[in-house]
Amino acid sequence: FPSHDRLSVILALTTYGCQPKEEQDTTRPIIGNVTLNDLAQETHELLRGQSFVVTMPVTDNEQLSQLKIGVHSADDGHGHVDLPGYEGLENAGTWSYIRIFDLSGTMASPTATIAVPDTISGIWHLEIMAIDQSGNESEERVYNLVVLP
């Protein structure tokens, strides 16, 4: 190489090596005040055969990706304790629900209308989780759904 070409290569390599590295997004998405039929509370009493609407506001500092919502039995041994006022209420029937919403942007507020089977009763968990484009997961939100016999 002529000396000025070597200098150009060295400068190019030095300049490339000194470029600031892109910062990795490590901020979790945040699930806001979730409402069931416009009520923001941890426990909801529902009727068999009734439908309810869940609104789930979620934000992220850079780019949302997905939101997952699911319903499953609260008596499957994963830490359920009797809810005050509903002690001894046992689950009857089966109910399982999962839905994934594809999201974009930094704010979204998806809604789901979910039908309560008319063959169940007991205490069920509604779980909500969000993930952003970088793979960061929100803190899981869990709500109690009480279906009276």
Short mmCIF file of C-alpha atoms in Angstrom, two decimals:
data_model
loop_
_atom_site.label_atom_id
_atom_site.label_comp_id
_atom_site.label_asym_id
_atom_site.label_seq_id
_atom_site.Cartn_x
_atom_site.Cartn_y
_atom_site.Cartn_z
CA PHE A 1 0.00 0.00 0.00
CA PRO A 2 1.21 3.52 -0.60
CA SER A 3 1.51 5.38 2.69
CA HIS A 4 -1.56 7.60 2.14
CA ASP A 5 -3.72 4.47 1.45
CA ARG A 6 -2.46 2.85 4.66
CA LEU A 7 -3.36 6.03 6.54
CA SER A 8 -6.87 5.98 5.02
CA VAL A 9 -7.38 2.34 6.09
CA ILE A 10 -6.11 3.06 9.60
CA LEU A 11 -8.35 6.12 9.89
CA ALA A 12 -11.34 4.15 8.60
CA LEU A 13 -10.74 1.32 11.08
CA THR A 14 -10.18 3.77 13.94
CA THR A 15 -13.32 5.71 13.07
CA TYR A 16 -15.40 2.52 12.76
CA GLY A 17 -14.05 1.14 16.04
CA CYS A 18 -14.86 4.35 17.90
CA GLN A 19 -18.50 4.55 16.82
CA PRO A 20 -20.77 4.48 19.86
CA LYS A 21 -22.46 1.11 20.16
CA GLU A 22 -26.22 1.08 19.92
CA GLU A 23 -27.70 0.88 23.41
CA GLN A 24 -29.66 -2.29 24.10
CA ASP A 25 -33.21 -1.63 25.33
CA THR A 26 -33.52 -3.14 28.81
CA THR A 27 -36.66 -1.32 29.94
CA ARG A 28 -39.70 -3.51 30.57
CA PRO A 29 -43.07 -2.62 29.08
CA ILE A 30 -45.61 -1.44 31.65
CA ILE A 31 -49.18 -2.67 31.94
CA GLY A 32 -51.38 0.17 33.20
CA ASN A 33 -54.73 0.04 35.01
CA VAL A 34 -56.45 -3.04 33.65
CA THR A 35 -60.24 -2.90 33.82
CA LEU A 36 -62.91 -5.58 33.66
CA ASN A 37 -66.25 -4.09 32.63
CA ASP A 38 -64.73 -0.66 33.45
CA LEU A 39 -63.78 -1.69 37.02
CA ALA A 40 -60.12 -1.62 38.11
CA GLN A 41 -59.85 -4.10 40.99
CA GLU A 42 -58.05 -7.36 41.78
CA THR A 43 -61.13 -9.57 42.25
CA HIS A 44 -64.18 -9.64 39.99
CA GLU A 45 -67.40 -11.56 40.60
CA LEU A 46 -68.89 -12.89 37.39
CA LEU A 47 -71.94 -14.90 36.39
CA ARG A 48 -71.97 -18.13 34.41
CA GLY A 49 -72.68 -17.48 30.75
CA GLN A 50 -71.86 -13.77 31.14
CA SER A 51 -69.35 -12.01 28.89
CA PHE A 52 -66.96 -9.42 30.23
CA VAL A 53 -64.67 -6.87 28.57
CA VAL A 54 -61.03 -6.55 29.61
CA THR A 55 -59.16 -3.36 28.67
CA MET A 56 -55.37 -3.59 28.96
CA PRO A 57 -53.36 -0.38 28.48
CA VAL A 58 -49.67 -1.03 27.91
CA THR A 59 -46.70 1.26 27.21
CA ASP A 60 -43.03 0.83 26.32
CA ASN A 61 -40.15 3.26 25.97
CA GLU A 62 -39.25 2.03 22.46
CA GLN A 63 -41.47 -0.53 20.72
CA LEU A 64 -44.17 -2.91 21.90
CA SER A 65 -44.43 -6.40 20.43
CA GLN A 66 -47.14 -8.56 22.03
CA LEU A 67 -49.60 -8.86 24.87
CA LYS A 68 -50.79 -12.23 26.13
CA ILE A 69 -53.95 -12.78 28.15
CA GLY A 70 -55.00 -16.08 29.65
CA VAL A 71 -57.55 -17.61 32.02
CA HIS A 72 -56.94 -20.79 34.02
CA SER A 73 -58.09 -22.45 37.21
CA ALA A 74 -56.84 -20.88 40.43
CA ASP A 75 -56.96 -24.20 42.29
CA ASP A 76 -54.20 -26.00 40.40
CA GLY A 77 -51.66 -25.70 43.22
CA HIS A 78 -49.69 -22.67 42.04
CA GLY A 79 -49.99 -20.66 45.21
CA HIS A 80 -53.72 -20.01 45.36
CA VAL A 81 -55.03 -19.11 48.78
CA ASP A 82 -58.68 -18.76 49.74
CA LEU A 83 -60.00 -15.33 48.92
CA PRO A 84 -61.66 -13.55 51.82
CA GLY A 85 -65.41 -14.05 51.50
CA TYR A 86 -65.05 -17.00 49.13
CA GLU A 87 -63.44 -19.59 51.45
CA GLY A 88 -64.37 -23.13 50.50
CA LEU A 89 -65.57 -22.22 47.00
CA GLU A 90 -64.35 -25.11 44.88
CA ASN A 91 -63.82 -25.04 41.14
CA ALA A 92 -66.19 -27.04 38.97
CA GLY A 93 -65.85 -27.53 35.23
CA THR A 94 -63.01 -26.46 32.97
CA TRP A 95 -62.21 -23.08 31.51
CA SER A 96 -59.09 -22.21 29.57
CA TYR A 97 -58.59 -19.11 27.45
CA ILE A 98 -55.47 -17.73 25.74
CA ARG A 99 -55.18 -14.86 23.32
CA ILE A 100 -52.12 -13.04 21.97
CA PHE A 101 -52.32 -9.51 20.60
CA ASP A 102 -49.66 -8.25 18.19
CA LEU A 103 -48.79 -4.67 19.16
CA SER A 104 -46.77 -1.82 17.66
CA GLY A 105 -45.72 1.64 18.74
CA THR A 106 -45.08 2.73 22.32
CA MET A 107 -48.71 2.72 23.54
CA ALA A 108 -51.62 0.35 22.98
CA SER A 109 -54.85 -0.50 24.74
CA PRO A 110 -56.20 -3.78 23.41
CA THR A 111 -59.55 -5.10 24.61
CA ALA A 112 -60.93 -8.62 24.76
CA THR A 113 -64.50 -9.75 25.23
CA ILE A 114 -64.45 -13.08 27.03
CA ALA A 115 -67.43 -15.37 27.62
CA VAL A 116 -67.66 -17.21 30.94
CA PRO A 117 -68.71 -20.81 30.25
CA ASP A 118 -72.10 -21.65 31.75
CA THR A 119 -70.70 -24.98 33.01
CA ILE A 120 -68.14 -23.65 35.49
CA SER A 121 -67.90 -22.12 38.94
CA GLY A 122 -65.12 -21.30 41.36
CA ILE A 123 -62.08 -19.04 41.33
CA TRP A 124 -60.07 -18.52 38.16
CA HIS A 125 -57.03 -16.41 37.35
CA LEU A 126 -56.84 -13.87 34.56
CA GLU A 127 -53.15 -13.35 33.71
CA ILE A 128 -51.75 -10.59 31.51
CA MET A 129 -48.17 -10.21 30.25
CA ALA A 130 -46.58 -7.88 27.67
CA ILE A 131 -43.31 -8.09 25.75
CA ASP A 132 -41.44 -5.48 23.73
CA GLN A 133 -39.45 -5.79 20.49
CA SER A 134 -36.22 -6.30 22.47
CA GLY A 135 -37.69 -9.25 24.38
CA ASN A 136 -38.22 -7.45 27.70
CA GLU A 137 -41.22 -8.83 29.61
CA SER A 138 -43.55 -6.77 31.75
CA GLU A 139 -44.40 -7.81 35.26
CA GLU A 140 -47.24 -10.30 35.06
CA ARG A 141 -50.60 -8.99 36.24
CA VAL A 142 -52.98 -11.51 37.84
CA TYR A 143 -56.66 -10.94 38.65
CA ASN A 144 -59.17 -13.18 40.41
CA LEU A 145 -62.36 -14.12 38.60
CA VAL A 146 -65.01 -15.52 40.95
CA VAL A 147 -67.81 -17.45 39.26
CA LEU A 148 -70.54 -18.32 41.72
CA PRO A 149 -72.33 -21.69 41.44
#
